[in-house]
Amino acid sequence: MSQNPDDDGIVLTEAQKRARRSRSIAIALALAALVVLFYAMTLVKGPGVLIRPI
């Protein structure tokens, strides 16, 4: 199955592009908040978090 060179596939409307961008930004912010939370928790626990029995 070869694709037609004139076929653009699915073309999104401007509203769909804005919604996709909004979702991407929201996911990025949530991921960044999670990273900051983990980093802060590591700082609060201190170096003792690395010294533990295996």
PDB file of N, CA, C and O in Angstrom:
ATOM      1  N   MET A   1       0.839  -1.184   0.000  1.00  0.00           N
ATOM      2  CA  MET A   1       0.000   0.000   0.000  1.00  0.00           C
ATOM      3  C   MET A   1       0.880   1.242   0.000  1.00  0.00           C
ATOM      4  O   MET A   1       1.547   1.543   0.975  1.00  0.00           O
ATOM      5  N   SER A   2       0.897   1.939  -1.093  1.00  0.00           N
ATOM      6  CA  SER A   2       1.661   3.179  -1.157  1.00  0.00           C
ATOM      7  C   SER A   2       0.711   4.354  -0.995  1.00  0.00           C
ATOM      8  O   SER A   2      -0.446   4.303  -1.414  1.00  0.00           O
ATOM      9  N   GLN A   3       1.222   5.410  -0.385  1.00  0.00           N
ATOM     10  CA  GLN A   3       0.393   6.580  -0.171  1.00  0.00           C
ATOM     11  C   GLN A   3       0.476   7.499  -1.373  1.00  0.00           C
ATOM     12  O   GLN A   3       1.515   7.622  -2.022  1.00  0.00           O
ATOM     13  N   ASN A   4      -0.600   8.147  -1.639  1.00  0.00           N
ATOM     14  CA  ASN A   4      -0.661   9.134  -2.703  1.00  0.00           C
ATOM     15  C   ASN A   4       0.126  10.368  -2.256  1.00  0.00           C
ATOM     16  O   ASN A   4      -0.084  10.875  -1.163  1.00  0.00           O
ATOM     17  N   PRO A   5       1.054  10.889  -3.062  1.00  0.00           N
ATOM     18  CA  PRO A   5       1.842  12.053  -2.648  1.00  0.00           C
ATOM     19  C   PRO A   5       0.992  13.293  -2.391  1.00  0.00           C
ATOM     20  O   PRO A   5       1.390  14.186  -1.672  1.00  0.00           O
ATOM     21  N   ASP A   6      -0.208  13.356  -2.993  1.00  0.00           N
ATOM     22  CA  ASP A   6      -1.091  14.506  -2.789  1.00  0.00           C
ATOM     23  C   ASP A   6      -1.916  14.376  -1.513  1.00  0.00           C
ATOM     24  O   ASP A   6      -2.590  15.321  -1.108  1.00  0.00           O
ATOM     25  N   ASP A   7      -1.870  13.205  -0.871  1.00  0.00           N
ATOM     26  CA  ASP A   7      -2.673  12.952   0.324  1.00  0.00           C
ATOM     27  C   ASP A   7      -1.980  13.567   1.546  1.00  0.00           C
ATOM     28  O   ASP A   7      -0.870  13.203   1.891  1.00  0.00           O
ATOM     29  N   ASP A   8      -2.656  14.506   2.198  1.00  0.00           N
ATOM     30  CA  ASP A   8      -2.094  15.168   3.381  1.00  0.00           C
ATOM     31  C   ASP A   8      -2.429  14.432   4.671  1.00  0.00           C
ATOM     32  O   ASP A   8      -1.989  14.845   5.739  1.00  0.00           O
ATOM     33  N   GLY A   9      -3.205  13.379   4.599  1.00  0.00           N
ATOM     34  CA  GLY A   9      -3.597  12.656   5.805  1.00  0.00           C
ATOM     35  C   GLY A   9      -4.668  13.445   6.548  1.00  0.00           C
ATOM     36  O   GLY A   9      -5.484  14.121   5.952  1.00  0.00           O
ATOM     37  N   ILE A  10      -4.607  13.370   7.857  1.00  0.00           N
ATOM     38  CA  ILE A  10      -5.589  14.062   8.688  1.00  0.00           C
ATOM     39  C   ILE A  10      -5.146  15.508   8.857  1.00  0.00           C
ATOM     40  O   ILE A  10      -4.022  15.779   9.271  1.00  0.00           O
ATOM     41  N   VAL A  11      -6.030  16.423   8.552  1.00  0.00           N
ATOM     42  CA  VAL A  11      -5.741  17.851   8.702  1.00  0.00           C
ATOM     43  C   VAL A  11      -6.563  18.366   9.874  1.00  0.00           C
ATOM     44  O   VAL A  11      -7.793  18.258   9.871  1.00  0.00           O
ATOM     45  N   LEU A  12      -5.875  18.912  10.875  1.00  0.00           N
ATOM     46  CA  LEU A  12      -6.559  19.412  12.061  1.00  0.00           C
ATOM     47  C   LEU A  12      -7.042  20.842  11.848  1.00  0.00           C
ATOM     48  O   LEU A  12      -6.388  21.628  11.157  1.00  0.00           O
ATOM     49  N   THR A  13      -8.162  21.152  12.485  1.00  0.00           N
ATOM     50  CA  THR A  13      -8.653  22.526  12.452  1.00  0.00           C
ATOM     51  C   THR A  13      -7.834  23.345  13.445  1.00  0.00           C
ATOM     52  O   THR A  13      -7.096  22.797  14.284  1.00  0.00           O
ATOM     53  N   GLU A  14      -7.971  24.649  13.365  1.00  0.00           N
ATOM     54  CA  GLU A  14      -7.240  25.522  14.289  1.00  0.00           C
ATOM     55  C   GLU A  14      -7.659  25.252  15.734  1.00  0.00           C
ATOM     56  O   GLU A  14      -6.832  25.273  16.636  1.00  0.00           O
ATOM     57  N   ALA A  15      -8.933  24.977  15.966  1.00  0.00           N
ATOM     58  CA  ALA A  15      -9.411  24.683  17.323  1.00  0.00           C
ATOM     59  C   ALA A  15      -8.774  23.395  17.856  1.00  0.00           C
ATOM     60  O   ALA A  15      -8.397  23.318  19.026  1.00  0.00           O
ATOM     61  N   GLN A  16      -8.640  22.402  16.987  1.00  0.00           N
ATOM     62  CA  GLN A  16      -8.016  21.145  17.404  1.00  0.00           C
ATOM     63  C   GLN A  16      -6.532  21.339  17.688  1.00  0.00           C
ATOM     64  O   GLN A  16      -5.990  20.755  18.623  1.00  0.00           O
ATOM     65  N   LYS A  17      -5.864  22.178  16.880  1.00  0.00           N
ATOM     66  CA  LYS A  17      -4.448  22.463  17.123  1.00  0.00           C
ATOM     67  C   LYS A  17      -4.264  23.181  18.460  1.00  0.00           C
ATOM     68  O   LYS A  17      -3.332  22.898  19.209  1.00  0.00           O
ATOM     69  N   ARG A  18      -5.156  24.135  18.761  1.00  0.00           N
ATOM     70  CA  ARG A  18      -5.077  24.846  20.043  1.00  0.00           C
ATOM     71  C   ARG A  18      -5.328  23.899  21.204  1.00  0.00           C
ATOM     72  O   ARG A  18      -4.652  23.972  22.233  1.00  0.00           O
ATOM     73  N   ALA A  19      -6.296  22.988  21.054  1.00  0.00           N
ATOM     74  CA  ALA A  19      -6.604  22.034  22.121  1.00  0.00           C
ATOM     75  C   ALA A  19      -5.427  21.098  22.348  1.00  0.00           C
ATOM     76  O   ALA A  19      -5.070  20.791  23.498  1.00  0.00           O
ATOM     77  N   ARG A  20      -4.786  20.643  21.264  1.00  0.00           N
ATOM     78  CA  ARG A  20      -3.621  19.766  21.389  1.00  0.00           C
ATOM     79  C   ARG A  20      -2.491  20.485  22.105  1.00  0.00           C
ATOM     80  O   ARG A  20      -1.837  19.923  22.972  1.00  0.00           O
ATOM     81  N   ARG A  21      -2.253  21.749  21.734  1.00  0.00           N
ATOM     82  CA  ARG A  21      -1.190  22.528  22.368  1.00  0.00           C
ATOM     83  C   ARG A  21      -1.491  22.739  23.847  1.00  0.00           C
ATOM     84  O   ARG A  21      -0.599  22.625  24.690  1.00  0.00           O
ATOM     85  N   SER A  22      -2.739  23.015  24.181  1.00  0.00           N
ATOM     86  CA  SER A  22      -3.124  23.204  25.582  1.00  0.00           C
ATOM     87  C   SER A  22      -2.890  21.932  26.389  1.00  0.00           C
ATOM     88  O   SER A  22      -2.386  21.982  27.507  1.00  0.00           O
ATOM     89  N   ARG A  23      -3.262  20.786  25.816  1.00  0.00           N
ATOM     90  CA  ARG A  23      -3.036  19.503  26.501  1.00  0.00           C
ATOM     91  C   ARG A  23      -1.551  19.247  26.683  1.00  0.00           C
ATOM     92  O   ARG A  23      -1.115  18.796  27.750  1.00  0.00           O
ATOM     93  N   SER A  24      -0.760  19.538  25.654  1.00  0.00           N
ATOM     94  CA  SER A  24       0.686  19.315  25.749  1.00  0.00           C
ATOM     95  C   SER A  24       1.305  20.186  26.840  1.00  0.00           C
ATOM     96  O   SER A  24       2.155  19.724  27.605  1.00  0.00           O
ATOM     97  N   ILE A  25       0.878  21.436  26.910  1.00  0.00           N
ATOM     98  CA  ILE A  25       1.397  22.341  27.942  1.00  0.00           C
ATOM     99  C   ILE A  25       0.979  21.855  29.323  1.00  0.00           C
ATOM    100  O   ILE A  25       1.781  21.866  30.263  1.00  0.00           O
ATOM    101  N   ALA A  26      -0.266  21.399  29.471  1.00  0.00           N
ATOM    102  CA  ALA A  26      -0.741  20.905  30.762  1.00  0.00           C
ATOM    103  C   ALA A  26       0.047  19.672  31.202  1.00  0.00           C
ATOM    104  O   ALA A  26       0.429  19.547  32.371  1.00  0.00           O
ATOM    105  N   ILE A  27       0.329  18.765  30.284  1.00  0.00           N
ATOM    106  CA  ILE A  27       1.111  17.563  30.604  1.00  0.00           C
ATOM    107  C   ILE A  27       2.529  17.959  31.003  1.00  0.00           C
ATOM    108  O   ILE A  27       3.090  17.424  31.959  1.00  0.00           O
ATOM    109  N   ALA A  28       3.129  18.904  30.269  1.00  0.00           N
ATOM    110  CA  ALA A  28       4.482  19.360  30.590  1.00  0.00           C
ATOM    111  C   ALA A  28       4.543  19.998  31.974  1.00  0.00           C
ATOM    112  O   ALA A  28       5.475  19.752  32.744  1.00  0.00           O
ATOM    113  N   LEU A  29       3.546  20.816  32.299  1.00  0.00           N
ATOM    114  CA  LEU A  29       3.518  21.459  33.616  1.00  0.00           C
ATOM    115  C   LEU A  29       3.331  20.433  34.735  1.00  0.00           C
ATOM    116  O   LEU A  29       3.972  20.537  35.787  1.00  0.00           O
ATOM    117  N   ALA A  30       2.473  19.448  34.510  1.00  0.00           N
ATOM    118  CA  ALA A  30       2.260  18.402  35.512  1.00  0.00           C
ATOM    119  C   ALA A  30       3.542  17.595  35.721  1.00  0.00           C
ATOM    120  O   ALA A  30       3.911  17.278  36.860  1.00  0.00           O
ATOM    121  N   LEU A  31       4.242  17.279  34.649  1.00  0.00           N
ATOM    122  CA  LEU A  31       5.491  16.535  34.746  1.00  0.00           C
ATOM    123  C   LEU A  31       6.552  17.358  35.479  1.00  0.00           C
ATOM    124  O   LEU A  31       7.272  16.834  36.339  1.00  0.00           O
ATOM    125  N   ALA A  32       6.645  18.646  35.162  1.00  0.00           N
ATOM    126  CA  ALA A  32       7.603  19.524  35.834  1.00  0.00           C
ATOM    127  C   ALA A  32       7.290  19.631  37.324  1.00  0.00           C
ATOM    128  O   ALA A  32       8.197  19.609  38.165  1.00  0.00           O
ATOM    129  N   ALA A  33       6.005  19.728  37.679  1.00  0.00           N
ATOM    130  CA  ALA A  33       5.614  19.796  39.081  1.00  0.00           C
ATOM    131  C   ALA A  33       6.001  18.507  39.811  1.00  0.00           C
ATOM    132  O   ALA A  33       6.452  18.552  40.962  1.00  0.00           O
ATOM    133  N   LEU A  34       5.839  17.379  39.157  1.00  0.00           N
ATOM    134  CA  LEU A  34       6.207  16.102  39.758  1.00  0.00           C
ATOM    135  C   LEU A  34       7.709  16.024  39.998  1.00  0.00           C
ATOM    136  O   LEU A  34       8.162  15.564  41.047  1.00  0.00           O
ATOM    137  N   VAL A  35       8.491  16.487  39.029  1.00  0.00           N
ATOM    138  CA  VAL A  35       9.947  16.493  39.175  1.00  0.00           C
ATOM    139  C   VAL A  35      10.349  17.382  40.348  1.00  0.00           C
ATOM    140  O   VAL A  35      11.186  17.003  41.176  1.00  0.00           O
ATOM    141  N   VAL A  36       9.756  18.567  40.434  1.00  0.00           N
ATOM    142  CA  VAL A  36      10.060  19.488  41.534  1.00  0.00           C
ATOM    143  C   VAL A  36       9.655  18.871  42.868  1.00  0.00           C
ATOM    144  O   VAL A  36      10.390  18.981  43.862  1.00  0.00           O
ATOM    145  N   LEU A  37       8.517  18.203  42.916  1.00  0.00           N
ATOM    146  CA  LEU A  37       8.061  17.556  44.149  1.00  0.00           C
ATOM    147  C   LEU A  37       9.042  16.479  44.595  1.00  0.00           C
ATOM    148  O   LEU A  37       9.423  16.417  45.772  1.00  0.00           O
ATOM    149  N   PHE A  38       9.477  15.631  43.677  1.00  0.00           N
ATOM    150  CA  PHE A  38      10.443  14.583  44.024  1.00  0.00           C
ATOM    151  C   PHE A  38      11.761  15.184  44.491  1.00  0.00           C
ATOM    152  O   PHE A  38      12.370  14.703  45.443  1.00  0.00           O
ATOM    153  N   TYR A  39      12.208  16.243  43.827  1.00  0.00           N
ATOM    154  CA  TYR A  39      13.460  16.900  44.206  1.00  0.00           C
ATOM    155  C   TYR A  39      13.333  17.497  45.610  1.00  0.00           C
ATOM    156  O   TYR A  39      14.221  17.333  46.451  1.00  0.00           O
ATOM    157  N   ALA A  40      12.222  18.162  45.882  1.00  0.00           N
ATOM    158  CA  ALA A  40      12.002  18.772  47.195  1.00  0.00           C
ATOM    159  C   ALA A  40      11.936  17.701  48.284  1.00  0.00           C
ATOM    160  O   ALA A  40      12.496  17.885  49.372  1.00  0.00           O
ATOM    161  N   MET A  41      11.276  16.588  48.001  1.00  0.00           N
ATOM    162  CA  MET A  41      11.180  15.523  48.997  1.00  0.00           C
ATOM    163  C   MET A  41      12.561  14.935  49.289  1.00  0.00           C
ATOM    164  O   MET A  41      12.869  14.592  50.422  1.00  0.00           O
ATOM    165  N   THR A  42      13.398  14.836  48.257  1.00  0.00           N
ATOM    166  CA  THR A  42      14.752  14.329  48.454  1.00  0.00           C
ATOM    167  C   THR A  42      15.549  15.283  49.331  1.00  0.00           C
ATOM    168  O   THR A  42      16.297  14.851  50.221  1.00  0.00           O
ATOM    169  N   LEU A  43      15.395  16.579  49.122  1.00  0.00           N
ATOM    170  CA  LEU A  43      16.096  17.566  49.944  1.00  0.00           C
ATOM    171  C   LEU A  43      15.611  17.515  51.390  1.00  0.00           C
ATOM    172  O   LEU A  43      16.408  17.634  52.319  1.00  0.00           O
ATOM    173  N   VAL A  44      14.320  17.343  51.595  1.00  0.00           N
ATOM    174  CA  VAL A  44      13.750  17.299  52.942  1.00  0.00           C
ATOM    175  C   VAL A  44      14.249  16.064  53.684  1.00  0.00           C
ATOM    176  O   VAL A  44      14.598  16.134  54.863  1.00  0.00           O
ATOM    177  N   LYS A  45      14.305  14.939  53.002  1.00  0.00           N
ATOM    178  CA  LYS A  45      14.768  13.706  53.647  1.00  0.00           C
ATOM    179  C   LYS A  45      16.257  13.759  53.957  1.00  0.00           C
ATOM    180  O   LYS A  45      16.732  13.083  54.858  1.00  0.00           O
ATOM    181  N   GLY A  46      17.003  14.531  53.189  1.00  0.00           N
ATOM    182  CA  GLY A  46      18.425  14.706  53.447  1.00  0.00           C
ATOM    183  C   GLY A  46      19.254  13.551  52.938  1.00  0.00           C
ATOM    184  O   GLY A  46      18.767  12.641  52.264  1.00  0.00           O
ATOM    185  N   PRO A  47      20.545  13.556  53.264  1.00  0.00           N
ATOM    186  CA  PRO A  47      21.446  12.522  52.745  1.00  0.00           C
ATOM    187  C   PRO A  47      21.170  11.141  53.340  1.00  0.00           C
ATOM    188  O   PRO A  47      21.662  10.147  52.822  1.00  0.00           O
ATOM    189  N   GLY A  48      20.400  11.081  54.397  1.00  0.00           N
ATOM    190  CA  GLY A  48      20.075   9.792  55.022  1.00  0.00           C
ATOM    191  C   GLY A  48      19.312   8.863  54.097  1.00  0.00           C
ATOM    192  O   GLY A  48      19.297   7.648  54.303  1.00  0.00           O
ATOM    193  N   VAL A  49      18.717   9.417  53.056  1.00  0.00           N
ATOM    194  CA  VAL A  49      17.959   8.584  52.129  1.00  0.00           C
ATOM    195  C   VAL A  49      18.899   7.655  51.345  1.00  0.00           C
ATOM    196  O   VAL A  49      18.485   6.599  50.866  1.00  0.00           O
ATOM    197  N   LEU A  50      20.178   8.025  51.245  1.00  0.00           N
ATOM    198  CA  LEU A  50      21.133   7.204  50.516  1.00  0.00           C
ATOM    199  C   LEU A  50      21.764   6.131  51.398  1.00  0.00           C
ATOM    200  O   LEU A  50      22.321   5.166  50.898  1.00  0.00           O
ATOM    201  N   ILE A  51      21.686   6.315  52.710  1.00  0.00           N
ATOM    202  CA  ILE A  51      22.312   5.368  53.647  1.00  0.00           C
ATOM    203  C   ILE A  51      21.221   4.452  54.209  1.00  0.00           C
ATOM    204  O   ILE A  51      20.501   4.824  55.134  1.00  0.00           O
ATOM    205  N   ARG A  52      21.097   3.280  53.616  1.00  0.00           N
ATOM    206  CA  ARG A  52      20.063   2.348  54.071  1.00  0.00           C
ATOM    207  C   ARG A  52      20.534   0.923  53.812  1.00  0.00           C
ATOM    208  O   ARG A  52      21.338   0.673  52.908  1.00  0.00           O
ATOM    209  N   PRO A  53      20.049  -0.010  54.580  1.00  0.00           N
ATOM    210  CA  PRO A  53      20.437  -1.406  54.344  1.00  0.00           C
ATOM    211  C   PRO A  53      19.842  -1.926  53.037  1.00  0.00           C
ATOM    212  O   PRO A  53      18.768  -1.523  52.633  1.00  0.00           O
ATOM    213  N   ILE A  54      20.572  -2.824  52.432  1.00  0.00           N
ATOM    214  CA  ILE A  54      20.103  -3.369  51.145  1.00  0.00           C
ATOM    215  C   ILE A  54      19.209  -4.577  51.404  1.00  0.00           C
ATOM    216  O   ILE A  54      19.401  -5.388  52.240  1.00  0.00           O
TER     217      ILE A  54
END
